[in-house]
Structure formats: structure tokens, C-alpha cells
Tab-separated table of C-alpha atoms in Angstrom:
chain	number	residue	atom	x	y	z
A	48	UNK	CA	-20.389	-145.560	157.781
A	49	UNK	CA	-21.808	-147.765	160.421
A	50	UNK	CA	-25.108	-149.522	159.364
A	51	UNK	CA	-26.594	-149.755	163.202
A	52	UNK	CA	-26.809	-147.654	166.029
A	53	UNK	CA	-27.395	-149.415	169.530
A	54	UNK	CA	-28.681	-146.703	171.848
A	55	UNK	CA	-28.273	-148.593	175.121
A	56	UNK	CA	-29.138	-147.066	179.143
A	57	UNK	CA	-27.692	-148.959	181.589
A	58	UNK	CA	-28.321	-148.740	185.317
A	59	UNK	CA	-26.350	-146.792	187.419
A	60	UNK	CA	-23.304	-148.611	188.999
A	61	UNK	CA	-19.580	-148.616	189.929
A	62	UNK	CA	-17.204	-147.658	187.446
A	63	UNK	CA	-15.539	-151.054	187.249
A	64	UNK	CA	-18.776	-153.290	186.914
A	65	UNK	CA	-20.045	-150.808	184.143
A	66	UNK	CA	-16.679	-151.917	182.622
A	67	UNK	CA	-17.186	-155.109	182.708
A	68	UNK	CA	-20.934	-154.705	181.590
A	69	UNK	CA	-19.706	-152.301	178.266
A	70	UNK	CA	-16.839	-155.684	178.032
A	71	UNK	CA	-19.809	-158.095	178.036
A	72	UNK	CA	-21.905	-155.754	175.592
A	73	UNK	CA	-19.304	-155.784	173.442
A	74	UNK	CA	-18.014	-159.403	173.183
A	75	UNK	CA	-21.835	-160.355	172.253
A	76	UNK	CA	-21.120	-158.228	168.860
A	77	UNK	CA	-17.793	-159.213	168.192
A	78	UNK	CA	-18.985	-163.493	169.205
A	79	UNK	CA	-21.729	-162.718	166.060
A	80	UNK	CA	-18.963	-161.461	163.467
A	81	UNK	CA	-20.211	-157.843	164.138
A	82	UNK	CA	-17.761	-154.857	164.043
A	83	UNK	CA	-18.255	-151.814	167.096
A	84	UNK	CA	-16.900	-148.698	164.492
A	85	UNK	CA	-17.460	-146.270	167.580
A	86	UNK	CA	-18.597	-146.310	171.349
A	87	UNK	CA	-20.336	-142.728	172.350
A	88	UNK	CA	-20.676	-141.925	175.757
A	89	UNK	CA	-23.394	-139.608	176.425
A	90	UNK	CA	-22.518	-139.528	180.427
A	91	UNK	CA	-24.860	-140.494	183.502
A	92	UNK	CA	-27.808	-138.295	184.253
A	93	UNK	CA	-31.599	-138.519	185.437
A	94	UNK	CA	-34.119	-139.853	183.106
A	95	UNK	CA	-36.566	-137.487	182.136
A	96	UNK	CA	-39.236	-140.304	182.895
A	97	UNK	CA	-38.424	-143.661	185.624
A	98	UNK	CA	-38.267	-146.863	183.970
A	99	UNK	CA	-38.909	-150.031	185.618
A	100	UNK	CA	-36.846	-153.241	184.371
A	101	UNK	CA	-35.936	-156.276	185.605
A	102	UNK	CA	-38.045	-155.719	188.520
A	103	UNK	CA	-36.335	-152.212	189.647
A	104	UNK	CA	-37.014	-148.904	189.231
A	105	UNK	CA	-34.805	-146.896	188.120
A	106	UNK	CA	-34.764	-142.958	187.530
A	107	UNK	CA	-30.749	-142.241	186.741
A	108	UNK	CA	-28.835	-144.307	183.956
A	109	UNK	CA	-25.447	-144.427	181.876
A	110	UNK	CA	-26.471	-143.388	178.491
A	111	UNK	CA	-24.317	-144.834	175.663
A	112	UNK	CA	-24.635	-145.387	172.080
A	113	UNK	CA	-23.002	-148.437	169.982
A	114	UNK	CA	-22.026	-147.369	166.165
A	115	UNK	CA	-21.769	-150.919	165.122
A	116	UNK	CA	-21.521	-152.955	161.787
A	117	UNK	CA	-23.242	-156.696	161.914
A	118	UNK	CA	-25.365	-158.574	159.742
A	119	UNK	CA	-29.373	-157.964	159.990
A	120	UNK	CA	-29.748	-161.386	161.449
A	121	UNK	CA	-27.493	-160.892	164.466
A	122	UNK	CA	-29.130	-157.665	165.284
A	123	UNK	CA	-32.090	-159.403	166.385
A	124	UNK	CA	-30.051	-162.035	168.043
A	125	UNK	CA	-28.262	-159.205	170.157
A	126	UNK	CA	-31.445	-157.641	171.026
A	127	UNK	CA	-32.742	-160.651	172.378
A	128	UNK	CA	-29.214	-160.952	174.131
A	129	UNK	CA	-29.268	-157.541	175.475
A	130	UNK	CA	-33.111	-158.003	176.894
A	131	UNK	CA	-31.790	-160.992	179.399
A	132	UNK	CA	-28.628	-158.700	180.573
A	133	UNK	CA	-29.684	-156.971	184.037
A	134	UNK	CA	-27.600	-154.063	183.494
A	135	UNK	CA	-29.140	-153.057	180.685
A	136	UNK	CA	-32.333	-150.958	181.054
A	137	UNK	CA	-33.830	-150.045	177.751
A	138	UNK	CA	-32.050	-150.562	174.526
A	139	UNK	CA	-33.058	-148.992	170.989
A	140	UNK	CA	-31.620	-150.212	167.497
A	141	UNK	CA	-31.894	-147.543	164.855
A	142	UNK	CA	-30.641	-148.100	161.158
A	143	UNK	CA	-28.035	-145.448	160.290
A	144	UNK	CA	-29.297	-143.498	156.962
A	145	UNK	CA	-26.934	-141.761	154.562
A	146	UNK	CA	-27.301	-137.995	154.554
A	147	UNK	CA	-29.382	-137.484	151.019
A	148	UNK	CA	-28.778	-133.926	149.297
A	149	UNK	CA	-31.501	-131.582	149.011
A	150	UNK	CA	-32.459	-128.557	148.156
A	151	UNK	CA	-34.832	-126.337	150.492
A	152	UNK	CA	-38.180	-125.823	149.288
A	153	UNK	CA	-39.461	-123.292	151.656
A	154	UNK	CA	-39.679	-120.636	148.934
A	155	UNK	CA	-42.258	-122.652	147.114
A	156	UNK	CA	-44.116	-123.746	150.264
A	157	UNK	CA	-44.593	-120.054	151.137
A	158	UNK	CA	-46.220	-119.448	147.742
A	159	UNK	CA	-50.022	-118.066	147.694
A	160	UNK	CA	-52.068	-121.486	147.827
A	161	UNK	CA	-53.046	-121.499	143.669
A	162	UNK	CA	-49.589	-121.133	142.886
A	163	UNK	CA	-48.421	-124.352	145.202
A	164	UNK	CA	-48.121	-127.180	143.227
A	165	UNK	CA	-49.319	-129.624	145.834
A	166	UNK	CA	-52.183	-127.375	145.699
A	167	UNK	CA	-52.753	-127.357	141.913
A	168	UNK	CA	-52.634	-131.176	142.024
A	169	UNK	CA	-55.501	-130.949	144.441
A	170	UNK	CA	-57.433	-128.763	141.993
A	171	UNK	CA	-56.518	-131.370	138.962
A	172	UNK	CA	-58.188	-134.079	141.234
A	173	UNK	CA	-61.163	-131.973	142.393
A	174	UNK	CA	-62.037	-131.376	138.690
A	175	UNK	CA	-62.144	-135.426	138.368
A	176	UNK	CA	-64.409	-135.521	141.059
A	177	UNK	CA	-68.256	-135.213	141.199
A	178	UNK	CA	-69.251	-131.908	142.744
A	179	UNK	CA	-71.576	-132.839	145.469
A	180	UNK	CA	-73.043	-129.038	144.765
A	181	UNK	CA	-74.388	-129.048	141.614
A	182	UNK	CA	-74.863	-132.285	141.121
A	183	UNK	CA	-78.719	-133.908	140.675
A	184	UNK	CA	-79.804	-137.334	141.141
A	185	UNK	CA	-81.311	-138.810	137.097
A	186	UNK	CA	-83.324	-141.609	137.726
A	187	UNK	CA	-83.464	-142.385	133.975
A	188	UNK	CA	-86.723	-144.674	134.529
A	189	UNK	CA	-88.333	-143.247	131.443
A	190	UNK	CA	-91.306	-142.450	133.719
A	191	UNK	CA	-92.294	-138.289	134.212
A	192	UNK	CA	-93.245	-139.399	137.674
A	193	UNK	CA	-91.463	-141.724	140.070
A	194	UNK	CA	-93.556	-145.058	140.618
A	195	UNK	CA	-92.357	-145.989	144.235
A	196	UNK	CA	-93.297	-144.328	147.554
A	197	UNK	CA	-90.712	-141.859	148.419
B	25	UNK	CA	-30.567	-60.483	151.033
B	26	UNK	CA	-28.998	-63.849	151.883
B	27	UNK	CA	-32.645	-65.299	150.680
B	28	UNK	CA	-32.307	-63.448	147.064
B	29	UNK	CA	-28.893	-64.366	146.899
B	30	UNK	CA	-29.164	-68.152	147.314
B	31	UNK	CA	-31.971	-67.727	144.499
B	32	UNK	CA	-30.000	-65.987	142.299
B	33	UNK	CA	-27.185	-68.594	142.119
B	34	UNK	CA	-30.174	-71.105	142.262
B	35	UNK	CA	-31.110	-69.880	138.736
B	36	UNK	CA	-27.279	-69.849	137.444
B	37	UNK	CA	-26.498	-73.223	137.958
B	38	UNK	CA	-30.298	-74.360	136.702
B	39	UNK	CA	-29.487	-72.247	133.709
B	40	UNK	CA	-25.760	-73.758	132.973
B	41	UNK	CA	-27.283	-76.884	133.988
B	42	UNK	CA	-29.621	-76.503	131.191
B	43	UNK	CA	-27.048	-75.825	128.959
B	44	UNK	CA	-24.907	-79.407	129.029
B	45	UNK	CA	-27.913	-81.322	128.875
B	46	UNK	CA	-28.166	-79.849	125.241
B	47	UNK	CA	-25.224	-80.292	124.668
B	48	UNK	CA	-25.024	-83.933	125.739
B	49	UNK	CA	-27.985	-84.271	123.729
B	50	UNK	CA	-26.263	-83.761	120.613
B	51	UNK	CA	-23.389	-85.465	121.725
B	52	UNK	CA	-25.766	-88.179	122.056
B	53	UNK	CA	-26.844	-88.409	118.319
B	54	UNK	CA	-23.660	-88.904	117.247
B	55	UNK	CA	-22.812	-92.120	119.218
B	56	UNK	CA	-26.359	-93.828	119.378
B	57	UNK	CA	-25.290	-97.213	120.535
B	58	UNK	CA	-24.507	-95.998	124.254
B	59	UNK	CA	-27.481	-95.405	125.386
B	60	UNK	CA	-29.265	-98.265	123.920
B	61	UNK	CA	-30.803	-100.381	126.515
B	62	UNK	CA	-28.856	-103.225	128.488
B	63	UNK	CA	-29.665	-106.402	128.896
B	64	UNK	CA	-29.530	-107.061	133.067
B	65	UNK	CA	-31.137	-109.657	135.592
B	66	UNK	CA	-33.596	-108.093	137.561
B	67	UNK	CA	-32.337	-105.878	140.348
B	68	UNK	CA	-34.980	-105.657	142.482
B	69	UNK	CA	-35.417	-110.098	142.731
B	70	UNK	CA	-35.267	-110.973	146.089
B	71	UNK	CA	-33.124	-113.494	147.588
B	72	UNK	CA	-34.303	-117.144	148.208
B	73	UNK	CA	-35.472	-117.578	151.198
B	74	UNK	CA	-34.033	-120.897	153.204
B	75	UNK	CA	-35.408	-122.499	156.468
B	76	UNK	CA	-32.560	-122.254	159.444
B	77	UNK	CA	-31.767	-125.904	159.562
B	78	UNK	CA	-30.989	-125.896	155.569
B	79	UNK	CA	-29.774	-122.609	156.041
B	80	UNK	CA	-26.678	-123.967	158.455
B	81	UNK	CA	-26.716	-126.743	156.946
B	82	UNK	CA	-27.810	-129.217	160.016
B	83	UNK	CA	-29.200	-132.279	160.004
B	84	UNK	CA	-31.422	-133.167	163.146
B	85	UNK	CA	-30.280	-135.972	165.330
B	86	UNK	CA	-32.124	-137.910	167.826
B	87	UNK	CA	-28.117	-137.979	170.229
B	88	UNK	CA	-28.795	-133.946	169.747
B	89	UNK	CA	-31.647	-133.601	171.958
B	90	UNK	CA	-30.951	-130.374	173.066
B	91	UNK	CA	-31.621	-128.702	169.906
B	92	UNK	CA	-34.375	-131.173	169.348
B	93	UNK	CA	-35.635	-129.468	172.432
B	94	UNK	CA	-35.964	-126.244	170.950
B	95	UNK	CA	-38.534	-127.430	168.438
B	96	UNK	CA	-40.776	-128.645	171.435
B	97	UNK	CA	-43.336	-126.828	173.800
B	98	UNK	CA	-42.290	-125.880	177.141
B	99	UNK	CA	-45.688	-126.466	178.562
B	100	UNK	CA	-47.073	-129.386	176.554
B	101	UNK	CA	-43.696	-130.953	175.500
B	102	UNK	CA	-45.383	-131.269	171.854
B	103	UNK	CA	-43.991	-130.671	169.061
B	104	UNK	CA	-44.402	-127.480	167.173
B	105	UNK	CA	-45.926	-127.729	163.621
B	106	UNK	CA	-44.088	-126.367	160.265
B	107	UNK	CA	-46.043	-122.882	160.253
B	108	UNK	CA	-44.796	-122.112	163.407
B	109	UNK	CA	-41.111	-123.680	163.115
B	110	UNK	CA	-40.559	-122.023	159.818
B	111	UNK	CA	-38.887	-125.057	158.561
B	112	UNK	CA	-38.962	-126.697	155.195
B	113	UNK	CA	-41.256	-130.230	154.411
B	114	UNK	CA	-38.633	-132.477	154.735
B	115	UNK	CA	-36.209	-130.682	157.556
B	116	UNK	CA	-39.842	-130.451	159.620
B	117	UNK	CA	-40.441	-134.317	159.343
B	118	UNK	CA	-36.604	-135.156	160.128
B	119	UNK	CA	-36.916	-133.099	163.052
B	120	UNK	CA	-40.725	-134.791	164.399
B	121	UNK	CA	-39.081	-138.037	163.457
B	122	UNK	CA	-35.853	-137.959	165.261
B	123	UNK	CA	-38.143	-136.096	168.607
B	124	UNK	CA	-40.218	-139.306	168.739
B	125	UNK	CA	-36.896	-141.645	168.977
B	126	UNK	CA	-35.306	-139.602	170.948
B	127	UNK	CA	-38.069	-139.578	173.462
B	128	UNK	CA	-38.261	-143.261	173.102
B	129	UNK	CA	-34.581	-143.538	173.540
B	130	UNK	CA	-34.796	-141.726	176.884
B	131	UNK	CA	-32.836	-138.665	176.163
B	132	UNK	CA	-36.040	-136.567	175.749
B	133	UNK	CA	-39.303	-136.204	178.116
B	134	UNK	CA	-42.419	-136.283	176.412
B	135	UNK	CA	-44.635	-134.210	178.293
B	136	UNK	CA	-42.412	-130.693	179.155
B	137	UNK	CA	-39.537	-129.566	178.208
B	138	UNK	CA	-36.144	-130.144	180.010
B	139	UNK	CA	-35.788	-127.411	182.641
B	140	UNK	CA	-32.016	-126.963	181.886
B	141	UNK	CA	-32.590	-125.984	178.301
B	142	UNK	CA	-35.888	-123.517	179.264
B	143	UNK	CA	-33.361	-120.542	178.909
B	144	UNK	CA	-32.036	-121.479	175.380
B	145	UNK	CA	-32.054	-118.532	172.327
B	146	UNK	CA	-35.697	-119.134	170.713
B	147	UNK	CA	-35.510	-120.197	167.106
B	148	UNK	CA	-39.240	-119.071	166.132
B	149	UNK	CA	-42.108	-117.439	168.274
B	150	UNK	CA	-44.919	-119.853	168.714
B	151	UNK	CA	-47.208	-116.850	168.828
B	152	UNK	CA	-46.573	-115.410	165.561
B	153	UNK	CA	-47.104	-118.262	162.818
B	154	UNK	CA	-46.761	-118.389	159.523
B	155	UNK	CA	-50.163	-119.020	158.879
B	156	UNK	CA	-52.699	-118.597	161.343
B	157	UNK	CA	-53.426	-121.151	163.854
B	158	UNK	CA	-56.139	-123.323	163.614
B	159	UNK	CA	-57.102	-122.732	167.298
């Protein structure tokens, strides 16, 4: 299980320079001890929005995701690495999260609201609460009348 | 005549009919322990209902964006809350949460809906909610 995914676009070029760009991408994980577990080509298509980076707009890029292993230190090394390279025009680092069992709770969520226990809770709380209501101001002065100007 | 006849044989088998339940009666008697009650889970309990992504077992990905697509407005590009979607609490944040990186990520617009995936099978139909709208 890889512990990072690099989501990378590049700019559209040449097959062999976006070679040697993927090369270069990679030899900055493997120079920090990092391991690439998978490369994922998502293809070359139009961005749904243009981006503008190192000075050019661009509205087409090579989408391509790196599955990679590294330390947490060198990720923000490579980042920083990757935000110098010119060939690379947006690049996103997500943390890869094991797939946790559960169970669906949509039954219970469909429940009539006082038998949902997110609502009960709500109830439990109201009941701690003062209820704005019924609720009168004491002034517990002693007084029957109230000595200030109201 | 047909009428009369179809009554008369009406009446036969009522009578005979009449007859073995007697007699099963007092077969009955003798054997009490068959007809005693049975302990049995309740037929009529309906079956657990499951939201589709838990359902097929799938777990939203932001690389997916064209199913992540199908969660989103055509018009707006938003995304469409739980009593529309159907989904359950946690499947319905997975799914908001993996939109919003895939839209940073570039694989998703945020303000429509990508025109090549305007055609795909609708999941849920935004005008019939769950519970009713707020607007």
C-alpha cells in the first residue's frame, strides 16, 4: 500500500521530452530514498478550467498520478522540487488512506426524526438547556418593586 | 339448468367439505402437539435497506471522476446533498470530499458538469428528494 499519491499535470509536449520529464520526476524520488510502487497514466486531454504557470497558459495537459512510498520529510522537499520544474503545471500530494469497514447506516438515517439517535441526543441536550419560552427573569432584590428606572 | 346444476354440485362438495373438517377435528384431539404454535422470525420484516455505493460495494475516488460526476449538478456543477443522493453519512462525505480534490486536481470542473458524461444513467432524481427541499 503506497503511503502518497502525487497527482501531477504536465504541459503538453513531445512524446520524448515528456519522457525525459516523467525520468526527471522520477529520479527526484528515488535521489530522496523514496520508492514509485506505481505510475498511472490518466492520458492527455483539455482541462476543464486553463491554468496559468510559469508564465503560460495552458488549457490541455498530460495527467498522471505517482503511487509513491517516501518519508514525510521528502514529500515536502519534492514539492518544492516539483514547483521549480517547468513542465510541471499543477501538482497535488494526497495521503493514501486504508479502506476502513463499515456498515451502512441508511436504515437508521431514514428513521422518523424521534426515533434517530442523533436526534434523541439533541433532545437530551435541549432538556439541559434553559427554555428561552417559559423562562422569567427573578431579580431576587428582596424589593416588591424594582428601585431603578427601567 | 346449467345455473341449478353448478349450484347443486356447489352444495355437494360444501357439504363433504363439511364433513372432513369434523373429522380432522377429532383427528386433531388426539395428536395436540401439531398444531401448537411455532416459533418463526417475522415474515412480513422487510429487508435492510442499503445506499448504492455500500450496496456495490464502491468506494469513491477522486482518479474516478466520472462517477464523481454523477453526484454533481449539470447546471451549477454543485454537489448534490444526501437527501437527494440517497447515500449513507459517511459514503455522502467520501463522495463531497474526494469531488473537492478532484476538482482541485484538475480532473473535474467546478462550475458544470463535463459535457461528455451529460448522457450518463442517472443514479437519483434531483427532483424527487428524500426529504423535501429547503428551497
Amino acid at each position: 500500500m503506497p503511503a502518497y499519491e502525487f497527482a501531477l499535470m504536465l504541459r503538453a509536449m513531445p512524446k520524448p521530452e515528456l519522457k525525459t520529464a516523467l525520468k526527471r520526476i522520477s529520479h527526484a524520488i528515488f535521489d530522496r530514498g523514496g520508492i514509485i510502487r506505481n505510475i498511472e497514466n490518466l492520458g492527455f486531454r483539455s482541462m476543464p478550467y486553463k491554468t496559468s504557470a510559469h508564465g503560460l497558459v495552458h488549457r490541455e495537459a498530460n495527467y498522471v498520478v505517482f503511487k509513491v512510498d517516501t518519508a514525510a520529510l521528502s514529500v515536502t522537499d519534492l514539492k518544492e522540487e516539483y514547483s521549480r520544474d517547468v513542465d510541471i503545471i499543477r501538482q497535488r500530494v494526497f495521503r493514501v488512506q486504508d479502506d476502513f469497514e463499515h456498515s451502512c447506516t441508511l436504515e437508521e438515517e431514514l428513521l422518523p426524526p424521534a426515533y434517530r439517535e442523533e436526534v434523541q441526543k439533541m433532545i437530551e441536550i435541549g432538556k439541559t438547556q434553559v427554555n428561552r419560552f417559559t423562562y422569567k427573569f427573578k431579580y431576587n432584590s428582596g424589593l416588591d418593586y424594582y428601585p431603578f428606572q427601567k | 339448468m346449467s345455473l341449478l346444476r353448478t349450484f347443486l354440485k356447489r352444495q355437494i362438495f360444501a357439504n363433504t367439505h363439511r364433513v372432513t373438517v369434523s373429522t380432522t377435528r377429532f383427528a386433531s384431539e388426539l395428536k395436540p402437539d401439531e398444531d401448537a404454535p411455532v416459533e418463526i422470525e417475522n415474515p412480513f420484516k422487510k429487508e435492510r435497506r442499503e445506499c448504492i455505493l455500500c450496496k456495490l460495494n464502491i468506494t469513491p475516488d477522486y482518479k474516478n471522476y466520472r462517477l464523481l460526476s454523477q453526484f454533481q449538478s449539470p447546471y451549477t456543477g454543485r454537489i448534490y446533498g444526501r437527501h437527494i443522493t440517497g447515500l449513507c453519512k459517511s459514503k455522502q462525505e467520501k463522495v463531497e470530499t474526494e469531488i473537492k480534490k478532484a476538482q482541485n486536481c484538475g480532473y473535474m470542473p467546478y462550475y458544470y458538469k463535463d459535457k461528455a458524461f451529460l448522457k450518463d444513467p442517472k443514479l437519483f432524481d434531483p427532483e424527487n428528494p428524500i426529504r423535501s427541499h429547503r428551497f
